CSV table of C-alpha atoms in Angstrom, one decimal:
chain,number,residue,atom,x,y,z
A,1,MET,CA,46.0,16.9,27.7
A,2,ASP,CA,46.7,20.6,26.5
A,3,ALA,CA,44.2,22.9,24.7
A,4,GLU,CA,45.6,22.4,21.2
A,5,LYS,CA,45.4,18.4,21.3
A,6,LEU,CA,41.8,18.9,22.7
A,7,ARG,CA,40.8,21.3,20.1
A,8,SER,CA,42.2,18.8,17.4
A,9,GLY,CA,40.3,15.9,18.7
A,10,ARG,CA,37.0,17.7,18.9
A,11,ASP,CA,37.6,18.8,15.3
A,12,LYS,CA,38.2,15.1,14.1
A,13,LEU,CA,35.1,14.0,16.0
A,14,THR,CA,33.0,16.7,14.7
A,15,ARG,CA,34.2,15.5,11.0
A,16,VAL,CA,33.5,12.2,11.7
A,17,PHE,CA,30.0,12.6,13.1
A,18,ARG,CA,29.2,14.9,10.1
A,19,TYR,CA,30.5,12.4,7.4
A,20,LEU,CA,28.1,9.9,9.2
A,21,GLU,CA,25.0,12.1,9.0
A,22,ALA,CA,25.9,12.9,5.4
A,23,LEU,CA,26.2,9.2,4.7
A,24,ASN,CA,22.9,8.2,6.5
A,25,GLN,CA,21.2,11.0,4.4
A,26,HIS,CA,22.5,9.5,1.2
A,27,ARG,CA,21.5,6.0,2.0
A,28,ASN,CA,18.4,6.8,3.7
A,29,PRO,CA,17.0,10.0,2.0
A,30,ALA,CA,13.9,11.8,3.7
A,31,LYS,CA,10.9,10.7,2.2
A,32,ARG,CA,9.0,13.5,0.3
A,33,GLN,CA,6.1,11.8,-0.9
A,34,ILE,CA,3.7,9.7,1.4
A,35,ARG,CA,3.5,7.1,-1.5
A,36,GLU,CA,7.2,6.6,-0.9
A,37,GLN,CA,6.5,4.9,2.2
A,38,LEU,CA,6.4,1.1,2.7
A,39,TRP,CA,2.8,1.2,3.3
A,40,ASN,CA,-0.1,3.7,4.3
A,41,LEU,CA,-3.6,3.9,5.1
A,42,TRP,CA,-6.0,7.0,5.2
A,43,LEU,CA,-8.4,6.8,8.2
A,44,HIS,CA,-11.3,8.5,6.3
A,45,ASP,CA,-11.1,5.5,3.8
A,46,LEU,CA,-11.8,3.0,6.3
A,47,PRO,CA,-15.0,1.0,5.5
A,48,ASP,CA,-18.0,1.4,7.8
A,49,HIS,CA,-18.3,-1.8,9.5
A,50,PRO,CA,-18.7,-3.3,13.2
A,51,SER,CA,-15.3,-5.1,12.7
A,52,ILE,CA,-13.4,-1.8,12.6
A,53,LYS,CA,-13.3,0.5,15.7
A,54,ARG,CA,-11.6,3.6,16.1
A,55,GLY,CA,-10.0,4.8,19.1
A,56,GLY,CA,-8.2,8.2,19.6
A,57,VAL,CA,-5.3,9.8,20.6
A,58,LYS,CA,-4.7,10.8,24.1
A,59,SER,CA,-2.0,12.9,26.0
A,60,ARG,CA,0.4,10.9,28.4
A,61,ALA,CA,-1.5,12.2,31.4
A,62,SER,CA,-4.8,11.2,29.9
A,63,LYS,CA,-3.4,7.7,29.2
A,64,VAL,CA,-2.2,7.2,32.7
A,65,ALA,CA,-5.7,8.4,34.0
A,66,SER,CA,-7.4,6.1,31.9
A,67,ALA,CA,-5.4,3.1,33.0
A,68,GLU,CA,-5.7,3.9,36.6
A,69,SER,CA,-9.5,4.0,36.2
A,70,GLN,CA,-10.3,1.5,33.5
A,71,ASN,CA,-9.1,-2.0,32.9
A,72,GLY,CA,-9.6,-4.3,30.0
A,73,GLU,CA,-9.7,-3.8,26.2
A,74,THR,CA,-12.4,-1.1,26.2
A,75,GLY,CA,-10.7,1.2,28.5
A,76,GLY,CA,-10.6,4.7,27.1
A,77,ALA,CA,-8.8,5.5,24.1
A,78,SER,CA,-6.1,3.1,24.8
A,79,PHE,CA,-5.9,2.3,20.8
A,80,VAL,CA,-6.0,4.3,17.5
A,81,LEU,CA,-7.8,1.5,15.7
A,82,LYS,CA,-8.8,-2.1,16.2
A,83,VAL,CA,-9.6,-4.7,13.1
A,84,GLN,CA,-11.2,-7.7,13.8
A,85,ARG,CA,-11.5,-10.7,11.1
A,86,PRO,CA,-15.1,-9.9,9.7
A,87,ALA,CA,-17.5,-12.8,9.2
A,88,LEU,CA,-18.1,-13.4,5.4
A,89,THR,CA,-21.3,-14.8,4.0
A,90,PRO,CA,-21.7,-16.3,0.6
A,91,PRO,CA,-24.0,-15.0,-1.8
A,92,PRO,CA,-27.5,-16.5,-2.3
A,93,THR,CA,-27.6,-19.7,-4.3
A,94,PRO,CA,-29.2,-18.7,-8.0
A,95,PRO,CA,-32.2,-21.1,-9.2
A,96,PRO,CA,-31.3,-23.8,-11.3
A,97,GLU,CA,-32.9,-22.5,-14.3
A,98,ILE,CA,-30.4,-19.3,-14.2
A,99,ALA,CA,-27.6,-20.6,-12.8
A,100,GLU,CA,-26.0,-21.8,-16.3
A,101,TRP,CA,-26.7,-18.5,-17.6
A,102,LEU,CA,-25.1,-16.1,-15.0
A,103,GLU,CA,-21.7,-14.3,-16.2
A,104,THR,CA,-18.6,-14.9,-14.5
A,105,GLY,CA,-18.2,-12.7,-11.3
A,106,TRP,CA,-21.5,-13.1,-9.7
A,107,GLU,CA,-20.0,-14.3,-6.2
A,108,ASP,CA,-18.1,-10.8,-6.0
A,109,PRO,CA,-20.4,-8.1,-4.5
A,110,SER,CA,-18.1,-5.4,-6.0
A,111,ARG,CA,-19.3,-6.5,-9.4
A,112,GLY,CA,-22.6,-6.6,-11.2
A,113,ILE,CA,-24.7,-9.5,-12.5
A,114,SER,CA,-25.7,-10.2,-15.9
A,115,VAL,CA,-27.0,-13.0,-18.5
A,116,PRO,CA,-26.4,-13.2,-22.0
A,117,GLU,CA,-29.5,-12.4,-24.3
A,118,SER,CA,-28.6,-15.8,-25.9
A,119,ARG,CA,-26.4,-18.6,-26.0
A,120,PRO,CA,-25.7,-21.9,-28.1
A,121,GLU,CA,-27.0,-24.9,-26.6
A,122,PRO,CA,-25.6,-28.3,-27.9
A,123,GLU,CA,-28.1,-31.2,-28.4
A,124,GLU,CA,-27.4,-35.0,-28.7
A,125,GLN,CA,-26.4,-35.8,-32.4
A,126,ILE,CA,-27.7,-32.4,-33.7
A,127,GLU,CA,-26.0,-29.2,-34.6
A,128,SER,CA,-26.2,-26.6,-31.7
A,129,ARG,CA,-29.0,-24.1,-31.7
A,130,VAL,CA,-29.3,-20.6,-30.4
A,131,VAL,CA,-31.4,-20.4,-27.3
A,132,ARG,CA,-32.6,-17.0,-25.8
A,133,PHE,CA,-32.7,-16.2,-22.3
A,134,ALA,CA,-36.3,-15.0,-22.6
A,135,ASP,CA,-37.5,-18.0,-24.5
A,136,SER,CA,-38.6,-19.5,-21.1
A,137,ALA,CA,-41.0,-17.1,-19.2
A,138,GLU,CA,-39.6,-18.6,-15.9
A,139,ARG,CA,-36.1,-17.5,-16.6
A,140,PRO,CA,-36.6,-13.7,-16.3
A,141,VAL,CA,-38.9,-14.0,-13.4
A,142,ALA,CA,-36.5,-16.2,-11.5
A,143,PHE,CA,-33.6,-13.9,-12.3
A,144,GLN,CA,-35.4,-10.7,-11.2
A,145,ARG,CA,-36.3,-12.4,-7.9
A,146,TRP,CA,-32.8,-13.9,-7.1
A,147,LYS,CA,-31.3,-10.5,-8.4
A,148,SER,CA,-33.1,-8.7,-5.3
A,149,LEU,CA,-31.9,-11.1,-2.9
A,150,ARG,CA,-28.4,-10.8,-4.3
A,151,ASP,CA,-28.2,-7.1,-4.5
A,152,GLU,CA,-29.4,-6.9,-0.8
A,153,TRP,CA,-26.5,-9.5,0.1
A,154,ALA,CA,-24.0,-7.3,-2.1
A,155,LYS,CA,-24.9,-4.1,-0.1
A,156,ASN,CA,-24.2,-5.8,3.2
A,157,GLU,CA,-21.3,-7.7,2.1
A,158,LYS,CA,-19.1,-4.9,0.3
A,159,PRO,CA,-18.0,-3.4,3.7
A,160,ALA,CA,-17.1,-6.9,5.2
A,161,ARG,CA,-15.0,-7.8,2.1
A,162,ALA,CA,-13.1,-4.4,2.4
A,163,CYS,CA,-12.7,-4.9,6.1
A,164,MET,CA,-11.2,-8.3,5.2
A,165,LYS,CA,-8.7,-6.8,2.7
A,166,ILE,CA,-7.6,-4.3,5.6
A,167,PHE,CA,-7.3,-7.0,8.1
A,168,GLU,CA,-5.1,-9.4,5.8
A,169,THR,CA,-2.9,-6.4,5.1
A,170,LEU,CA,-2.4,-5.6,8.8
A,171,TYR,CA,-1.7,-9.0,10.0
A,172,ALA,CA,1.1,-9.3,7.0
A,173,LEU,CA,2.4,-5.8,8.2
A,174,TYR,CA,2.2,-7.0,11.6
A,175,GLY,CA,4.2,-10.0,10.8
A,176,ARG,CA,6.9,-8.1,8.9
A,177,ILE,CA,7.2,-5.5,11.9
A,178,ASP,CA,7.7,-8.4,14.3
A,179,ARG,CA,10.6,-9.7,12.0
A,180,GLU,CA,12.1,-6.3,11.0
A,181,ALA,CA,11.7,-4.5,14.1
A,182,GLU,CA,14.9,-2.6,13.9
A,183,ARG,CA,14.3,-1.6,10.2
A,184,VAL,CA,10.5,-0.8,10.2
A,185,GLU,CA,8.1,1.1,12.5
A,186,LEU,CA,4.6,1.9,12.7
A,187,VAL,CA,3.6,5.6,13.3
A,188,LEU,CA,0.5,7.8,13.2
A,189,GLY,CA,0.9,10.6,11.0
A,190,ASP,CA,-1.0,13.8,11.7
A,191,GLY,CA,-1.5,16.9,9.4
A,192,ILE,CA,-0.1,17.1,5.7
A,193,LEU,CA,2.8,19.3,4.3
A,194,SER,CA,2.2,20.0,0.8
A,195,TRP,CA,4.7,22.2,-0.7
A,196,SER,CA,5.8,22.7,-4.5
A,197,ARG,CA,9.6,23.0,-4.9
A,198,PRO,CA,11.6,23.3,-7.7
A,199,GLU,CA,13.6,20.3,-6.7
A,200,GLY,CA,10.4,18.2,-6.2
A,201,GLY,CA,7.3,18.7,-4.4
A,202,ILE,CA,6.3,17.5,-0.9
A,203,TYR,CA,3.4,16.0,0.0
A,204,HIS,CA,3.7,14.2,3.3
A,205,PRO,CA,2.5,14.2,7.0
A,206,TYR,CA,4.5,16.4,9.1
A,207,PHE,CA,3.8,15.0,12.6
A,208,PHE,CA,4.4,11.5,13.8
A,209,SER,CA,3.6,9.6,16.9
A,210,ALA,CA,4.9,5.9,17.4
A,211,PHE,CA,2.6,3.4,18.3
A,212,ASN,CA,2.7,-0.3,19.3
A,213,CYS,CA,1.0,-3.0,16.9
A,214,SER,CA,-0.4,-5.9,18.7
A,215,SER,CA,-2.3,-8.9,17.8
A,216,THR,CA,-4.6,-11.0,20.1
A,217,LEU,CA,-5.8,-14.5,19.2
A,218,ARG,CA,-9.1,-15.5,20.4
A,219,TYR,CA,-11.0,-18.8,20.1
A,220,PRO,CA,-14.8,-18.0,20.0
A,221,ASN,CA,-15.8,-21.6,20.9
A,222,SER,CA,-14.1,-24.9,21.7
A,223,ARG,CA,-15.9,-26.4,18.6
A,224,SER,CA,-14.4,-24.4,15.5
A,225,ARG,CA,-11.0,-23.6,17.0
A,226,LYS,CA,-10.6,-20.8,14.6
A,227,PRO,CA,-8.8,-17.9,16.0
A,228,THR,CA,-10.3,-14.2,15.8
A,229,ILE,CA,-6.9,-12.0,15.2
A,230,ARG,CA,-7.2,-8.5,16.5
A,231,PRO,CA,-4.4,-6.3,15.6
A,232,SER,CA,-4.4,-2.8,16.7
A,233,PHE,CA,-2.5,-0.6,14.3
A,234,THR,CA,-1.7,3.0,13.3
A,235,PRO,CA,-2.0,4.0,9.6
A,236,LEU,CA,1.7,4.8,8.4
A,237,CYS,CA,4.6,2.3,8.1
A,238,SER,CA,8.0,3.7,7.4
A,239,ASN,CA,11.6,2.8,7.4
A,240,ARG,CA,13.3,3.8,10.5
């Protein structure tokens, strides 16, 4: 093959690769805003709960040394983040004298509790009459006593409920990555590039590290047989 044919062939290959590059950029434009990604999670937004454990990112040499010196799940910083299914607890049962007065949503720890000042109370063969909550001296006392218990429960339960939402989101994400491994990946973003541009601003992590997402099923005892799922994950999901 002479030099002219070789040069012509290289030019054709170069044009083909440039076309494919331009086509890929058109079909898969670079994300400028982190909200454009399929999913993201800021580590500083994680609730403070024992079911959430933070690890760290180590260099390759540190990982090798850690693997040689330690075995098992707790070895070194071999994970970025681990989330276990938290144990949720029901709210304290309200006393019978106030149970029917409570407004909807008292079972939700993120919501407050209240009772109406009055409500209609139907009686047999008689028109309904309006009954005030304070008409019975026992009701306000029972409400305040139960409210103290419920407030303490809500204080401890809010982080657990927030942890459960993260757990369920991550487990659904884990299933998606397992199904679409060639299209979706999980990466750790470090640093934020914030840049105002005439054609559109940029607010997106500028450094990425790819990590694995894994799930472990564990059976705490032979009686319940309910698995505890422990996915370790990283906080940014993006298209490949």
